[in-house]
XYZ file of C-alpha atoms in Angstrom:
594
model
C 4.228 -11.388 -17.479
C 1.214 -11.234 -15.067
C 0.415 -14.198 -12.872
C -2.287 -16.730 -13.670
C -5.804 -15.332 -13.612
C -8.084 -17.220 -11.012
C -11.531 -18.148 -11.725
C -14.371 -15.618 -11.402
C -15.829 -17.473 -8.314
C -12.657 -17.137 -6.521
C -11.904 -13.462 -7.499
C -12.646 -11.049 -4.536
C -12.828 -7.510 -3.968
C -9.522 -5.891 -2.824
C -11.135 -4.176 0.035
C -11.621 -7.284 1.727
C -8.108 -8.659 1.490
C -6.684 -7.089 4.460
C -9.010 -5.627 7.232
C -6.395 -3.245 8.430
C -7.283 0.313 9.750
C -5.726 3.646 8.366
C -3.094 3.924 10.826
C -1.713 0.536 10.392
C -1.616 1.160 6.702
C 0.067 4.441 7.014
C 2.667 2.884 9.468
C 3.553 0.467 6.743
C 4.046 3.288 4.249
C 6.107 5.240 6.831
C 8.254 2.160 7.455
C 9.188 1.714 3.720
C 10.145 5.309 3.392
C 12.244 5.213 6.581
C 14.402 2.488 5.250
C 14.615 3.939 1.827
C 17.693 5.366 0.123
C 15.652 8.397 -0.841
C 14.568 9.201 2.728
C 16.876 12.189 3.385
C 16.260 13.709 -0.012
C 12.650 13.391 0.398
C 12.721 15.069 3.909
C 14.504 18.093 2.278
C 12.065 18.321 -0.329
C 9.218 18.289 2.144
C 10.777 20.992 4.241
C 11.182 22.950 1.339
C 7.401 22.763 0.365
C 6.572 23.400 3.893
C 8.662 26.666 4.098
C 7.189 27.483 0.817
C 3.544 27.102 2.011
C 4.152 29.231 5.101
C 5.659 32.159 3.014
C 3.015 32.055 0.660
C 0.434 32.110 3.305
C 1.843 35.094 4.686
C 1.845 36.672 1.124
C -1.945 35.860 1.038
C -2.582 37.561 4.296
C -0.868 40.543 2.929
C -2.990 40.313 -0.088
C -6.087 40.170 1.877
C -5.177 43.428 3.814
C -4.533 45.084 0.391
C -8.033 44.778 -0.048
C -9.153 47.234 2.424
C -7.228 50.287 0.935
C -7.594 49.064 -2.700
C -11.630 48.869 -2.512
C -11.800 52.068 -0.349
C -9.887 53.792 -3.083
C -12.515 52.652 -5.800
C -15.348 53.523 -3.433
C -13.741 57.097 -2.849
C -12.896 57.474 -6.892
C -9.541 58.121 -5.766
C -7.489 57.523 -8.785
C -3.931 58.179 -7.479
C -4.494 55.967 -4.428
C -5.951 53.145 -6.874
C -2.773 53.243 -8.796
C -0.712 53.183 -5.969
C -2.358 50.028 -4.611
C -2.047 48.484 -8.061
C 1.691 48.697 -7.859
C 1.565 46.992 -4.428
C -0.714 44.268 -5.695
C 2.001 43.592 -8.585
C 4.927 43.379 -6.136
C 2.913 40.884 -3.758
C 1.735 38.923 -6.878
C 5.328 38.850 -8.256
C 6.832 37.412 -5.135
C 3.939 34.827 -5.058
C 4.336 33.861 -8.410
C 8.155 32.785 -7.928
C 7.035 30.758 -4.799
C 4.136 29.280 -6.807
C 6.688 28.053 -9.403
C 8.877 26.858 -6.975
C 6.319 24.913 -5.111
C 5.121 23.258 -8.258
C 8.734 21.921 -8.948
C 9.259 20.606 -5.615
C 5.665 18.921 -5.646
C 6.680 17.130 -8.933
C 10.227 16.123 -7.527
C 8.403 14.784 -4.076
C 6.184 12.729 -6.415
C 9.064 11.375 -8.218
C 11.115 10.453 -5.017
C 7.890 8.948 -3.467
C 7.396 6.763 -6.430
C 10.941 5.778 -6.576
C 10.932 4.652 -2.903
C 7.664 2.926 -2.927
C 8.199 0.913 -6.301
C 11.854 0.018 -5.517
C 10.655 -1.283 -1.870
C 7.633 -3.266 -3.627
C 9.681 -4.808 -6.395
C 12.520 -5.694 -3.825
C 10.130 -7.400 -1.564
C 8.339 -9.208 -4.155
C 11.453 -10.481 -5.876
C 13.149 -11.835 -2.631
C 14.036 -15.400 -3.552
C 11.142 -17.640 -3.863
C 8.393 -15.073 -2.696
C 6.951 -14.218 -5.972
C 6.350 -17.868 -6.744
C 4.801 -18.476 -3.499
C 2.329 -15.337 -3.813
C 1.341 -16.567 -7.131
C -0.157 -19.608 -5.263
C -1.567 -17.798 -2.163
C -4.919 -16.623 -3.652
C -6.231 -13.424 -5.227
C -3.712 -11.348 -3.627
C -1.136 -12.606 -5.879
C -2.908 -12.354 -9.172
C -1.712 -9.457 -11.427
C 1.031 -8.224 -9.157
C 1.960 -5.784 -12.087
C -0.854 -3.610 -11.416
C 0.011 -3.169 -7.777
C 3.938 -2.602 -8.397
C 3.310 -0.169 -11.163
C 0.014 1.423 -11.453
C -0.984 1.564 -7.739
C 2.533 2.665 -6.756
C 2.378 5.568 -9.164
C -1.028 6.542 -8.116
C -0.531 6.429 -4.545
C 2.535 8.525 -4.816
C 1.011 11.166 -6.902
C -2.127 11.297 -4.697
C -0.277 11.331 -1.582
C 1.973 14.223 -2.634
C -1.124 16.105 -4.014
C -3.314 15.469 -0.893
C -0.618 15.724 1.793
C 0.663 19.112 0.608
C -3.038 20.471 0.009
C -3.974 19.377 3.484
C -0.909 21.072 4.929
C -1.777 24.513 2.799
C -5.322 24.400 3.857
C -4.194 24.151 7.617
C -1.949 26.787 7.371
C -4.201 29.160 5.656
C -6.824 28.282 8.234
C -4.386 29.165 11.053
C -3.564 32.372 9.171
C -6.981 33.739 8.313
C -8.952 32.792 11.275
C -7.363 35.641 13.155
C -8.181 38.210 10.328
C -11.648 36.930 10.124
C -12.135 37.146 13.871
C -10.779 40.763 14.067
C -13.517 41.769 11.595
C -16.324 40.088 13.333
C -15.406 41.079 17.004
C -17.174 43.498 18.893
C -20.235 43.512 16.745
C -23.520 43.495 18.661
C -26.622 42.089 16.997
C -30.060 43.832 17.420
C -32.865 41.537 16.908
C -36.463 42.425 17.981
C -35.289 44.712 20.490
C -32.803 42.263 21.890
C -28.926 42.984 21.731
C -26.111 40.323 21.817
C -22.759 39.564 20.761
C -20.922 36.515 19.344
C -17.249 36.787 19.538
C -15.725 36.028 16.199
C -19.103 34.948 14.687
C -18.092 34.954 11.158
C -15.336 32.235 12.420
C -17.932 30.091 13.874
C -20.366 30.580 10.768
C -17.570 29.481 8.318
C -16.807 26.360 10.736
C -20.550 25.383 11.020
C -20.933 25.950 7.194
C -17.804 23.644 6.457
C -18.603 20.802 8.987
C -22.035 20.513 7.775
C -20.653 20.104 4.221
C -17.994 17.744 5.322
C -20.416 15.244 7.290
C -22.724 15.139 4.376
C -19.920 14.463 2.035
C -18.507 11.824 4.250
C -22.001 9.927 4.594
C -22.867 10.185 0.863
C -19.211 9.372 -0.525
C -17.662 6.827 1.962
C -18.697 3.887 -0.522
C -16.377 5.331 -3.149
C -13.487 3.523 -1.283
C -14.874 0.318 -2.010
C -15.950 1.038 -5.395
C -12.609 2.428 -6.350
C -10.633 -0.862 -4.973
C -12.954 -2.918 -7.000
C -12.649 -0.831 -10.029
C -8.789 -1.181 -9.889
C -9.065 -4.974 -9.363
C -11.175 -5.241 -12.679
C -8.797 -2.989 -14.434
C -5.947 -5.444 -13.774
C -8.145 -8.504 -14.910
C -8.921 -6.880 -18.246
C -5.301 -5.949 -18.974
C -4.229 -9.477 -18.102
C -6.537 -10.706 -20.496
C -5.344 -8.495 -23.160
C -1.693 -9.521 -22.498
C -2.616 -13.162 -22.255
C -4.170 -12.922 -25.906
C -1.247 -10.994 -27.300
C 1.340 -13.531 -26.002
C -0.671 -16.489 -27.596
C -1.969 -14.765 -30.650
C -0.284 -17.451 -33.018
C -1.973 -20.185 -31.547
C -5.158 -18.375 -31.215
C -5.050 -17.394 -34.990
C -4.220 -21.015 -35.798
C -7.169 -22.215 -33.893
C -9.446 -19.634 -35.184
C -10.251 -18.674 -31.828
C -10.561 -14.724 -32.126
C -14.276 -14.955 -31.587
C -14.004 -17.075 -28.464
C -11.228 -14.803 -27.005
C -13.513 -11.919 -27.880
C -16.224 -13.468 -25.874
C -13.891 -13.979 -22.859
C -12.524 -10.415 -23.226
C -16.131 -9.309 -23.257
C -16.803 -10.656 -19.983
C -13.869 -8.705 -18.399
C -15.163 -5.720 -20.072
C -18.558 -6.201 -18.807
C -17.335 -6.632 -15.403
C -15.181 -3.608 -15.543
C -18.106 -1.464 -16.917
C -20.444 -2.776 -14.068
C -17.903 -1.522 -11.411
C -17.278 1.812 -13.137
C -21.183 2.205 -13.183
C -21.344 2.000 -9.533
C -18.536 4.382 -9.035
C -20.207 6.776 -11.420
C -23.468 6.683 -9.518
C -21.595 7.131 -6.186
C -19.792 10.067 -7.859
C -22.993 11.820 -8.935
C -24.492 11.555 -5.752
C -21.493 13.088 -4.219
C -21.571 16.043 -6.896
C -24.976 16.846 -5.680
C -23.313 17.832 -2.180
C -19.999 19.496 -3.286
C -21.514 21.361 -6.072
C -24.472 22.328 -4.272
C -22.288 23.896 -1.384
C -20.047 25.338 -4.207
C -22.888 27.541 -5.517
C -24.019 28.464 -1.957
C -20.517 29.557 -1.150
C -20.748 32.412 -3.685
C -23.285 34.412 -1.651
C -22.573 32.810 1.827
C -19.605 35.037 2.924
C -21.534 38.091 1.682
C -24.614 36.960 3.920
C -22.370 36.296 6.989
C -20.563 39.749 6.632
C -23.645 41.903 5.673
C -24.990 42.452 9.240
C -21.535 44.301 9.971
C -21.476 46.257 6.667
C -24.976 47.526 6.965
C -24.687 48.290 10.451
C -21.738 50.743 9.363
C -19.036 48.798 11.075
C -17.269 48.020 7.969
C -16.152 50.062 4.925
C -16.689 48.705 1.516
C -12.846 47.689 1.381
C -13.285 45.884 4.778
C -16.288 44.076 3.409
C -14.214 42.791 0.576
C -11.371 41.841 2.898
C -13.774 40.124 5.226
C -15.421 38.143 2.284
C -11.740 37.101 1.273
C -10.786 36.086 4.689
C -14.136 34.019 5.003
C -13.343 32.325 1.865
C -9.812 31.348 2.809
C -11.097 29.992 6.117
C -14.146 28.097 4.379
C -12.003 26.766 1.695
C -9.495 25.401 4.175
C -12.215 23.869 6.357
C -13.982 22.554 3.059
C -10.868 20.901 1.922
C -12.300 17.479 3.036
C -15.391 18.123 0.845
C -13.525 19.235 -2.195
C -11.132 16.135 -2.112
C -13.454 13.531 -0.654
C -13.571 11.689 -4.035
C -9.670 11.759 -4.186
C -9.276 10.632 -0.732
C -11.624 7.604 -1.295
C -9.543 6.899 -4.187
C -6.285 7.205 -2.333
C -7.627 5.020 0.504
C -8.499 2.431 -1.830
C -4.984 2.501 -3.429
C -3.290 2.763 -0.179
C -5.193 -0.360 0.953
C -4.126 -2.353 -2.136
C -0.489 -1.239 -1.854
C -0.268 -2.007 1.880
C -2.207 -5.233 1.606
C 0.203 -6.321 -1.262
C 3.274 -5.863 0.591
C 1.857 -7.329 3.953
C 0.868 -10.363 1.720
C 4.584 -10.716 0.107
C 6.038 -10.642 3.543
C 3.452 -12.978 5.034
C 4.587 -15.541 2.597
C 7.576 -16.483 4.585
C 5.499 -16.690 7.703
C 2.720 -18.873 5.988
C 5.135 -21.331 4.584
C 6.815 -21.866 7.808
C 3.980 -22.508 10.305
C 2.042 -25.085 8.228
C 3.155 -28.743 7.726
C 5.495 -28.633 4.964
C 8.252 -30.547 3.150
C 11.297 -30.039 5.301
C 14.518 -28.784 3.490
C 17.824 -29.086 4.916
C 21.342 -29.004 3.981
C 22.816 -32.503 3.313
C 26.151 -33.244 5.361
C 27.304 -35.856 3.069
C 27.415 -33.518 -0.199
C 24.611 -35.642 -1.592
C 20.848 -34.993 -2.810
C 18.719 -37.091 -0.397
C 14.789 -37.460 -0.841
C 13.521 -39.131 2.459
C 10.097 -40.229 2.367
C 9.132 -37.540 -0.024
C 5.446 -37.000 -0.471
C 4.225 -33.835 -2.590
C 0.478 -32.591 -2.309
C -1.019 -31.319 -5.378
C -4.202 -29.624 -5.670
C -6.174 -32.693 -6.510
C -3.801 -35.545 -5.456
C -0.749 -36.611 -3.734
C 2.233 -38.006 -5.412
C 5.507 -39.641 -3.936
C 8.728 -41.146 -4.887
C 8.552 -44.840 -5.045
C 11.743 -45.338 -3.438
C 11.556 -44.354 0.271
C 15.117 -42.847 0.641
C 16.616 -41.954 -2.683
C 20.209 -40.658 -2.672
C 22.153 -38.881 -5.486
C 25.697 -39.197 -4.978
C 28.468 -36.663 -6.129
C 28.995 -37.231 -9.931
C 25.971 -39.620 -10.734
C 23.718 -39.395 -13.682
C 20.140 -39.875 -12.151
C 16.843 -40.149 -14.242
C 13.545 -39.603 -12.284
C 10.753 -41.013 -14.246
C 6.955 -41.197 -13.513
C 3.684 -42.952 -14.390
C 1.817 -41.454 -17.135
C -0.477 -38.568 -16.233
C 1.676 -37.451 -13.361
C 3.085 -33.875 -13.252
C 6.685 -34.487 -13.018
C 7.069 -30.545 -12.544
C 5.905 -31.000 -8.960
C 9.188 -32.982 -8.073
C 11.313 -30.629 -9.910
C 9.524 -27.671 -7.950
C 9.751 -29.422 -4.577
C 13.666 -29.960 -5.052
C 14.083 -26.479 -5.939
C 12.189 -25.337 -2.785
C 9.402 -23.489 -4.798
C 6.771 -26.119 -3.772
C 6.649 -26.660 -0.103
C 3.282 -28.580 0.413
C 3.499 -32.151 1.249
C 5.801 -34.375 3.763
C 9.125 -35.824 4.037
C 12.670 -34.229 3.565
C 14.557 -32.778 0.745
C 18.200 -32.452 1.675
C 20.564 -30.605 -0.770
C 24.454 -30.205 -0.634
C 25.650 -27.121 0.860
C 28.145 -24.675 -0.351
C 28.042 -25.843 -4.001
C 26.679 -24.526 -6.990
C 23.326 -26.032 -7.898
C 21.408 -24.981 -11.032
C 17.755 -25.977 -11.848
C 16.940 -25.880 -15.239
C 13.037 -25.604 -15.983
C 11.187 -27.287 -18.697
C 10.811 -23.776 -20.490
C 13.953 -21.872 -20.451
C 13.777 -18.163 -19.561
C 15.853 -15.597 -21.473
C 15.530 -11.954 -20.039
C 14.864 -9.265 -22.778
C 18.153 -7.932 -24.065
C 21.184 -9.107 -26.164
C 21.976 -12.530 -26.732
C 25.252 -11.988 -24.652
C 22.806 -11.126 -21.707
C 20.665 -14.275 -22.376
C 23.767 -16.451 -22.379
C 25.390 -15.077 -19.289
C 22.069 -14.666 -17.250
C 22.117 -14.285 -14.233
C 25.864 -12.931 -13.771
C 25.600 -10.067 -16.223
C 26.636 -9.449 -19.813
C 30.264 -9.280 -18.866
C 30.411 -12.726 -17.133
C 31.862 -14.653 -20.250
C 34.228 -13.650 -23.013
C 33.271 -13.608 -26.729
C 35.216 -16.719 -27.410
C 33.589 -18.591 -24.722
C 29.997 -17.674 -25.764
C 30.983 -18.397 -29.607
C 32.284 -21.818 -28.794
C 29.271 -22.589 -26.511
C 26.922 -21.617 -29.680
C 29.164 -23.628 -31.913
C 29.057 -26.767 -29.607
C 25.116 -26.800 -29.435
C 24.707 -26.161 -33.156
C 23.756 -22.570 -32.863
C 26.337 -21.154 -35.372
C 23.868 -18.785 -37.257
C 23.684 -17.058 -33.766
C 27.513 -16.415 -33.337
C 27.439 -12.987 -35.056
C 24.461 -11.874 -33.178
C 25.623 -11.604 -29.454
C 24.901 -7.745 -29.187
C 21.508 -8.104 -30.924
C 18.654 -7.540 -28.789
C 15.651 -9.510 -29.238
C 12.683 -11.512 -27.476
C 14.602 -14.745 -27.955
C 11.690 -16.801 -26.755
C 9.973 -15.638 -29.935
C 13.185 -15.301 -32.274
C 14.157 -18.869 -31.911
C 12.452 -22.400 -32.325
C 11.664 -24.615 -29.291
C 14.911 -26.741 -29.999
C 17.071 -23.702 -30.478
C 15.620 -22.406 -27.169
C 16.626 -25.604 -25.525
C 20.052 -25.675 -27.082
C 20.737 -22.094 -25.935
C 19.714 -22.862 -22.316
C 22.344 -25.987 -22.549
C 24.802 -23.418 -24.131
C 24.388 -21.330 -21.169
C 24.639 -24.262 -18.728
C 28.018 -25.222 -20.586
C 29.233 -21.892 -19.732
C 28.108 -21.852 -16.140
C 29.394 -25.434 -15.317
C 27.447 -25.766 -12.217
C 28.497 -28.648 -9.950
C 24.904 -30.113 -9.566
C 22.400 -29.758 -12.283
C 18.415 -30.636 -11.874
C 16.628 -30.661 -15.162
C 12.890 -30.762 -15.723
C 11.907 -32.486 -18.811
C 14.185 -30.374 -20.993
C 15.418 -33.315 -23.031
C 12.185 -35.062 -23.725
C 11.054 -32.915 -26.707
C 14.517 -32.471 -28.296
C 15.279 -33.411 -31.849
C 17.761 -36.264 -32.415
C 20.662 -33.778 -33.416
C 20.016 -31.577 -30.825
C 19.594 -34.152 -28.189
C 23.033 -35.603 -29.130
C 24.776 -32.582 -28.942
C 23.336 -31.928 -25.405
C 24.379 -35.187 -24.167
C 27.556 -34.670 -25.522
C 27.922 -31.490 -23.514
C 26.633 -33.437 -20.466
C 29.184 -36.231 -21.193
C 32.392 -33.995 -21.997
C 32.109 -30.419 -20.666
C 30.296 -31.317 -17.504
C 31.653 -34.638 -16.810
C 32.387 -33.941 -13.155
C 28.998 -32.500 -12.563
C 26.026 -34.201 -11.007
C 22.957 -34.571 -13.199
C 19.495 -35.178 -12.446
C 16.969 -35.327 -15.175
C 13.036 -35.407 -14.464
C 11.803 -36.905 -17.552
C 10.730 -39.865 -19.762
C 12.607 -43.123 -19.314
C 12.835 -43.547 -23.177
C 15.272 -40.740 -23.506
C 17.735 -42.550 -21.032
C 19.975 -43.991 -23.831
C 22.606 -44.907 -21.301
C 23.198 -41.382 -20.382
C 21.853 -42.081 -16.901
C 23.226 -44.885 -14.482
C 20.363 -44.778 -12.019
C 16.765 -44.494 -12.489
C 14.050 -43.321 -9.800
C 10.407 -43.499 -9.879
C 7.582 -40.797 -9.181
C 4.415 -42.459 -8.709
C 0.891 -41.526 -7.670
C -0.147 -42.178 -3.814
C -3.698 -43.425 -3.517
C -3.548 -43.040 0.156
C -2.976 -39.048 0.047
C -5.401 -36.257 -0.524
C -5.079 -33.188 -2.620
C -4.888 -29.665 -1.148
C -8.398 -28.888 -1.990
C -9.631 -31.874 0.055
C -7.576 -30.922 2.738
C -8.949 -27.500 2.884
C -5.613 -25.658 2.394
C -6.451 -22.270 1.089
C -4.565 -20.059 -1.503
C -3.293 -23.078 -3.693
């Protein structure tokens, strides 16, 4: 599920997240693929496409030369020569067709490998231990990562393939046809009002001037598309998050009859997205004036450029058609930037989002090491030691009442708190997820520590996978799984080990907690830290869980963070989590991103 959505006042345009240049962003992408397992196959595919483009360009040069005898045969009304040239055309076209099909297949496979390498890298970086949690608390860059991991990675891979190979093909065609066009326009002498002069290769210079003016004007009109596209993708992710949130909580919304309110909230996101799209539409319309205008002029431009040579008698009709074809090839190659400016702006916006996300993911490790934080160490005495621990929350600071709390091996400890204090902060701090605060958390090294959150997590899949998580579905035998279900009062689930479902929706709250403790019984960790999981359980379920803690986990050390009225002589030591009136919240201290 996507991360928590920020308030509208804190949501900012993606374009402002990382002010990095194009070269820096490209370096990030190249580094990703250099270390990727798909690197070698990707290189082979790219080399294949390059080879095909070169061969295809040579074929197009031959096809351009074919114009001269073909159109000359038409002008002479020479039918046998006309038929011969048709046969030559079909031979050239057949070979080019084979190469076009091969290029299409390689293009699609290159897209696939680019996406595979990029997506696997982004997901791998994001799911490094503790990074995803830290990123979700680091500001707008951590909001809705699914958009960047899925849609942006797909879009960037596809557009990089299309634009990259398109630019390569335009460059090779330019090199191939400049010589042809230069030959047609070399040695021609202009006679204007009694003056004679020559411009070597003037048709080449005319094509360059024509395309350069179109490219400059396109950049001037369309450069804002980069910013508009980036903002549009951000708004798209916010709308998708709102729809996902409503779908996840539709039961509660229906019970509260809150559909109208949710419709109003989603309406705000729709309005925001539509406003971003309107800006994009306006900018694209302005760019179309330039690209389409030049496109219409291009129909007659090569004829106008070649006309002086033709009417002077230095070109046959076939030569004129070949010169027009060569001019169009050179012009199209030079005008590649104009034709693709909208796509380039879209690609730049997506490149910015992907690279800024990856850099932000990696920066979480640095950011959480340079600022003053809780110190996490390994205990030398095989104990949990919380020394002068203070935890800074967004609006307050909380601490342990005991200045130095020690949990020894085999102890059962309850950590309770004053009303209104978020006990989950302590749970996250002990697990190393919440580094903001002061003091030291020391955990025993080289031991199996399991942290049980208040709301249990079950991956999608079979019941066997949910109980074995995260060691894999083959981690425990059927007998062990069935025994754990029976002991926790989940006998109705025993025939369903291989049944796949959303277990967070299939089971009641008590059944979910019982299933989480069945998983705990299977894994038998040496140390267990539990966050309020016992507090809301019914009596029968609570008694079964405490029996597991007493019998199956008799040698394990158990720390439960929860209410004191749930002690029931299960826990031999009680610690206290209290508010610290001398502390300040993160917002008061000016620490951004939390």
